[in-house]
Short mmCIF file of C-alpha atoms in Angstrom, two decimals:
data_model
loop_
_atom_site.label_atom_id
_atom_site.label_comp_id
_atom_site.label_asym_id
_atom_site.label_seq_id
_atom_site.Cartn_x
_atom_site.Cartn_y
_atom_site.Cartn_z
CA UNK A 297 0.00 0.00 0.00
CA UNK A 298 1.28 3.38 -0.86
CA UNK A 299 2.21 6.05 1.32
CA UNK A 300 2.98 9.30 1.29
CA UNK A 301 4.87 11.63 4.17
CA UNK A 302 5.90 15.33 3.70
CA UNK A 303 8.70 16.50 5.59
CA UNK A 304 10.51 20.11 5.45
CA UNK A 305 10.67 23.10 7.93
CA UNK A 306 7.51 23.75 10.29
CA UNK A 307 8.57 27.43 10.75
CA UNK A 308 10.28 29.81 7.77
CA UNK A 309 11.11 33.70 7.88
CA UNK A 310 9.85 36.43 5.41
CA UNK A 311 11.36 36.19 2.23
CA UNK A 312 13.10 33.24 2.35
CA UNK A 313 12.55 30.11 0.59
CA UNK A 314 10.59 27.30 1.70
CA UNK A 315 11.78 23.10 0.53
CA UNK A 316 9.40 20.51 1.36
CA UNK A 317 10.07 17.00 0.23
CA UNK A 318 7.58 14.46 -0.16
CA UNK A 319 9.04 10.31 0.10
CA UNK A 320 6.95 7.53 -1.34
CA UNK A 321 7.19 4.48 0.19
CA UNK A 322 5.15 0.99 -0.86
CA UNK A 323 5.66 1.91 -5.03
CA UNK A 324 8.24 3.67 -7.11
CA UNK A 325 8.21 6.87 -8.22
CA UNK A 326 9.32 6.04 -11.50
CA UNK A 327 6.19 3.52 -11.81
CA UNK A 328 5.45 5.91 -15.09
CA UNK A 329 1.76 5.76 -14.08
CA UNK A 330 1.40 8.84 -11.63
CA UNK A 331 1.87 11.84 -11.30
CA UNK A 332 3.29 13.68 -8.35
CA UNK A 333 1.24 16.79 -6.76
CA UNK A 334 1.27 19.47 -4.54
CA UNK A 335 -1.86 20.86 -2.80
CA UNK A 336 -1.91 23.61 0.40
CA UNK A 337 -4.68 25.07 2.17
CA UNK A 338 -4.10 28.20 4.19
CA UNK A 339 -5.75 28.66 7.66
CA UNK A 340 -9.95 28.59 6.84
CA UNK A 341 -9.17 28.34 3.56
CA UNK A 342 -9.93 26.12 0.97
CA UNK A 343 -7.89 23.64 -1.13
CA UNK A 344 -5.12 25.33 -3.66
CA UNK A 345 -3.39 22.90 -6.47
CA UNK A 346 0.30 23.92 -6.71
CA UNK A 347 1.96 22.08 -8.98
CA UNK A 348 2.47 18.37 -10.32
CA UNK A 349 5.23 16.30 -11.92
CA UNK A 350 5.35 13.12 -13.90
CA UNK A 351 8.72 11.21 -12.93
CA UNK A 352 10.71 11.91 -16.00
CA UNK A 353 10.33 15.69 -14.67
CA UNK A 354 7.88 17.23 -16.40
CA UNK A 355 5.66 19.51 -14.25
CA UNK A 356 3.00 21.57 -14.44
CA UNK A 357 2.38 24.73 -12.19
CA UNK A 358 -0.82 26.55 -10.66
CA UNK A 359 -0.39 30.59 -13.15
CA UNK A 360 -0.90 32.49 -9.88
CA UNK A 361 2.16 30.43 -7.95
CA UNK A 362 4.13 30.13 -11.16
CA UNK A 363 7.02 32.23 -10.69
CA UNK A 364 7.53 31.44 -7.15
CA UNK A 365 7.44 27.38 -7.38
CA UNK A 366 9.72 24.57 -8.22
CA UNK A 367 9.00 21.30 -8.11
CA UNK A 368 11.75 18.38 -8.60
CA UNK A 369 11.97 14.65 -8.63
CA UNK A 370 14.72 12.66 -7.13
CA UNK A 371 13.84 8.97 -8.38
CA UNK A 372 17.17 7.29 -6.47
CA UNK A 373 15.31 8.60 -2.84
CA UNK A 374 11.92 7.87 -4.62
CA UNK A 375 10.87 11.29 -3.29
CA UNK A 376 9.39 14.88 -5.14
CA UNK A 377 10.16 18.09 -3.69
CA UNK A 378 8.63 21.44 -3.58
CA UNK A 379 10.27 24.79 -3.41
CA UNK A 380 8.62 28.33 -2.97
CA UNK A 381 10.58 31.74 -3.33
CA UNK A 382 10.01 34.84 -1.99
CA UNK A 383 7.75 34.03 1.33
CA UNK A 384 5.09 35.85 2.80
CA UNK A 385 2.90 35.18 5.37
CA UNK A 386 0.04 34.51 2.93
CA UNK A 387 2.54 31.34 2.14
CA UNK A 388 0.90 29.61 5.86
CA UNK A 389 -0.87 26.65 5.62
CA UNK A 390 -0.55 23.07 5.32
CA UNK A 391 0.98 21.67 2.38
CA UNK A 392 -0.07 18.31 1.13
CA UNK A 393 1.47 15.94 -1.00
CA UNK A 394 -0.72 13.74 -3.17
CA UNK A 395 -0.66 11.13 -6.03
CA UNK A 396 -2.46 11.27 -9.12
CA UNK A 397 -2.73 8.06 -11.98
CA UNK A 398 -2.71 9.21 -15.40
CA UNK A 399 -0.67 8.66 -18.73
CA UNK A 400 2.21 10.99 -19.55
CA UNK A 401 1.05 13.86 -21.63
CA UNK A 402 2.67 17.19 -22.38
CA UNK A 403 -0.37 19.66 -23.69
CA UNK A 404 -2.24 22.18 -21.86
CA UNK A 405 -5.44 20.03 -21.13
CA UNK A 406 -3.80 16.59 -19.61
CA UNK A 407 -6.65 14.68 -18.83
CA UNK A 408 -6.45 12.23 -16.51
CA UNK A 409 -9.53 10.13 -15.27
CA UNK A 410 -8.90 9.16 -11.48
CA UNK A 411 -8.44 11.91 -9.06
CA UNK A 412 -5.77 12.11 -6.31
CA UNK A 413 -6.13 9.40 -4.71
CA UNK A 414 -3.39 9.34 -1.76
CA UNK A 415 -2.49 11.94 0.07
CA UNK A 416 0.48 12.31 2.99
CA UNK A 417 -0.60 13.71 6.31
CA UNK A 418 0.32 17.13 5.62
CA UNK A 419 2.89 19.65 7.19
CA UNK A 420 2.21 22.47 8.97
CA UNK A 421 4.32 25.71 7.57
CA UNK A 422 4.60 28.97 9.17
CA UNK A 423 6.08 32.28 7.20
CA UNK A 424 6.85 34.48 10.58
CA UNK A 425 9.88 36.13 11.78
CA UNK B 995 -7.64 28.99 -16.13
CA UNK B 996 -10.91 26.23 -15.61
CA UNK B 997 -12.69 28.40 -12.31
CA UNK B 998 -15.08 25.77 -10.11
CA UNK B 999 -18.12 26.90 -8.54
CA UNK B 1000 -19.97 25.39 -6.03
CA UNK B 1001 -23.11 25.85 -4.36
CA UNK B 1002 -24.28 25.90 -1.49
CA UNK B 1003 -21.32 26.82 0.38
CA UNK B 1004 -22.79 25.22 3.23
CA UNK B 1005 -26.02 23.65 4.55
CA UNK B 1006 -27.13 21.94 7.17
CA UNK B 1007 -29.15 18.69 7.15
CA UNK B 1008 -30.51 16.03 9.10
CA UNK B 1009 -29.47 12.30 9.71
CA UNK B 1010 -31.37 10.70 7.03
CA UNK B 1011 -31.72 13.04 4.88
CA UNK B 1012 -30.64 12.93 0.58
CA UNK B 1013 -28.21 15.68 0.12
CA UNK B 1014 -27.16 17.54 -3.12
CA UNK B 1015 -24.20 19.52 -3.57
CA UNK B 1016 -23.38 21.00 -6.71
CA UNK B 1017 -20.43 22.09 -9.04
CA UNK B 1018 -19.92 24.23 -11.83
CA UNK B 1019 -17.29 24.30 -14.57
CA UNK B 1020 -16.13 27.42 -16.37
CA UNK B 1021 -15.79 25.54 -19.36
CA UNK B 1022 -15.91 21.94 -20.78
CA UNK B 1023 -14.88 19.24 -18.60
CA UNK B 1024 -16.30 16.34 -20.05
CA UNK B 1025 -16.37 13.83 -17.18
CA UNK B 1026 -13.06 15.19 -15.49
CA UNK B 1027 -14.59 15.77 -12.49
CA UNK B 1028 -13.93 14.62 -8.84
CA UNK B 1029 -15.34 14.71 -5.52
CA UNK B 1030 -13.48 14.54 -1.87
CA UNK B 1031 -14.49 15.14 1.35
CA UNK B 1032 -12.06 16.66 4.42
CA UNK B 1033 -12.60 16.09 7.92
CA UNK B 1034 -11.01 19.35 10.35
CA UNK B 1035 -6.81 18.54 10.67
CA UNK B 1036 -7.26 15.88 8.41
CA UNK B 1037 -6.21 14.90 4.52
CA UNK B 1038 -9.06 15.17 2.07
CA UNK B 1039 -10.12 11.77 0.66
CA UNK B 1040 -11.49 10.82 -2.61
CA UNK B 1041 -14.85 9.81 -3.29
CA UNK B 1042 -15.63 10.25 -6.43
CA UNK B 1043 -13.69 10.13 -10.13
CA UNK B 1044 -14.59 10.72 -13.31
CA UNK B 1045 -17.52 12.36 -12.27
CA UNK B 1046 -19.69 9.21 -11.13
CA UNK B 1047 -16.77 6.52 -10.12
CA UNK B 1048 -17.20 5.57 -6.56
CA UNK B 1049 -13.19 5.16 -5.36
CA UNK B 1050 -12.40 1.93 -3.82
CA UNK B 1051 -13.55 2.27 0.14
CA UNK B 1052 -16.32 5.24 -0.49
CA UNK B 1053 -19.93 4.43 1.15
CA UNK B 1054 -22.07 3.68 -1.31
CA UNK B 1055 -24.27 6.24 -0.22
CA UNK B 1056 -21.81 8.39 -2.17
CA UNK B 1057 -22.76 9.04 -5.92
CA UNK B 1058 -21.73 11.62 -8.54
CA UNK B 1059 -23.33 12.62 -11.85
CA UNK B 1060 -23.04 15.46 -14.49
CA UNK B 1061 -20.83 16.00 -17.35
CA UNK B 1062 -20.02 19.23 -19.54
CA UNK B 1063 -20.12 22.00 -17.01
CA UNK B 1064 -22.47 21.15 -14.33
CA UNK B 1065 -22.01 17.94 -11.98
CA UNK B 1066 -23.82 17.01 -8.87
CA UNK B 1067 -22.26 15.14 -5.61
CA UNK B 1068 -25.14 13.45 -3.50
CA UNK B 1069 -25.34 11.62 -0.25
CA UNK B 1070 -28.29 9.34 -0.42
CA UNK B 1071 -28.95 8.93 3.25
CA UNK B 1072 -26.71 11.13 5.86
CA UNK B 1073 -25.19 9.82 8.67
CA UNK B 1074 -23.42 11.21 11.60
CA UNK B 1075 -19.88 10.51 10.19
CA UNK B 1076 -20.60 12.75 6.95
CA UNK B 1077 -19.79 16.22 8.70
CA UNK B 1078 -16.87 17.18 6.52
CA UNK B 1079 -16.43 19.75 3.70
CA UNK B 1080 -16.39 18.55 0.82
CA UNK B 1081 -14.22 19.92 -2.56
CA UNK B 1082 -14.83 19.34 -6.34
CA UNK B 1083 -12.14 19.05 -8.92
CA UNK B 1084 -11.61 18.84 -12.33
CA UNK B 1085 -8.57 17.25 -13.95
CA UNK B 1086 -9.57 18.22 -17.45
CA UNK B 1087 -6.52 21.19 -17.55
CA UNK B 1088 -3.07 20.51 -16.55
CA UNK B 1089 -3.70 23.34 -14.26
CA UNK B 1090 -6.33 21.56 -11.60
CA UNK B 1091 -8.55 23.62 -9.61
CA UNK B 1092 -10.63 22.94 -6.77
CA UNK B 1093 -13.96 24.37 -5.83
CA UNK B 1094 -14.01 26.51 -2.72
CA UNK B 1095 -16.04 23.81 -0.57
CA UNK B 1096 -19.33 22.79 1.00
CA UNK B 1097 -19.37 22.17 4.63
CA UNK B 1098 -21.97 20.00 5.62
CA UNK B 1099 -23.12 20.04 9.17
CA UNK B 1100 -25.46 17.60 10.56
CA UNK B 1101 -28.36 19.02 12.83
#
């Protein structure tokens, strides 16, 4: 059974740059069947997609975060990552890791038929000096 | 970008009671559609794919329809455990969106 466990910093200052990393355990990464995703939700708030990534590294990124995000894949720790420049406190919430099956694509639409199906625990992240 | 709209953003039913929640696409989504519920401090879960697919472990009471632009989440019978908020989807762009939630309450 596949899991899913974020780990990274609980508490980040102002401007700084936050890295999350997100280990798989129970399947490969590199299973060439999912794809990788990142989801927050800031305090009250509602659910915000970041970004995704298919193992060979293609990713796709939420417009509005765009600029600010990175998201890699390190296959030989069979773990994705998640990087966000420039912090401010609008950047608290909890970030979620998820998994997603679908077929590699590289278009703007990307279909895919079966929702996110696992999702880590989530970590807590605070932007505060 | 593919906005989500859902309605009501909350309501508050009875045990027993057939409950409809719905979602509305900006645009096309054929049947790229799905449906999770999230309990306070906890992970959303899936319930729904592909717009009616009930994911391995939902309650049957569970089901989804609609296709296009306008898809409907409905809980046959509530029960106690069903106090969550729950989220549409689509995964028709490879920039997913979310809806911005029902919370269901149970009187």
């Amino acid at each position: 059974q596949v899991q899913l466990q974020e780990s990274g910093p609980g508490l980040v200052k102002p401007s700084q740059t936050l890295s999350l990393a997100c280990t798989v355990s129970g399947g490969s990464i590199s299973s060439g069947t999912y794809w990788w995703n990142w989801i927050r939700q800031r305090p009250g708030k509602g659910l915000e997609w970041i970004g995704s990534i298919f193992y060979s590294g293609t990713t796709y990124y939420n417009p509005s975060l765009k600029s600010r995000v990175d998201i890699s894949v390190d296959t030989s720790k069979n773990q994705f990552s998640l990087k966000v420049t420039s912090l401010t406190a609008a950047d608290t919430g909890v970030y979620y890791c998820a998994r997603e099956m679908g077929l590699y694509c590289l278009t703007t639409t990307c279909p895919t038929s079966y929702g996110l199906d696992v999702w880590g625990q989530g970590t807590t992240v605070t932007v505060s000096s | 970008d593919i906005q989500m709209t859902q309605s009501p953003s909350s309501l508050s039913a009875s045990v027993g009671d057939r409950v409809t929640i719905t979602c509305r696409a900006s645009q096309n989504i054929t049947s790229y559609l799905n449906w999770y519920a999230q309990k306070p401090g906890k992970a959303p879960k899936l319930l729904i794919y592909a717009a009616s697919s009930l994911q391995s472990g939902a309650p049957s009471r569970f089901s989804g329809s609609g296709s296009g632009t306008d898809f409907t989440l409905t809980i046959g019978s509530l029960h106690p455990e069903d106090s969550a908020t729950f989220y549409c989807q689509q995964s028709f762009s490879a920039s997913r969106t979310f809806g911005r939630g029902t919370k269901v309450e149970i009187k």
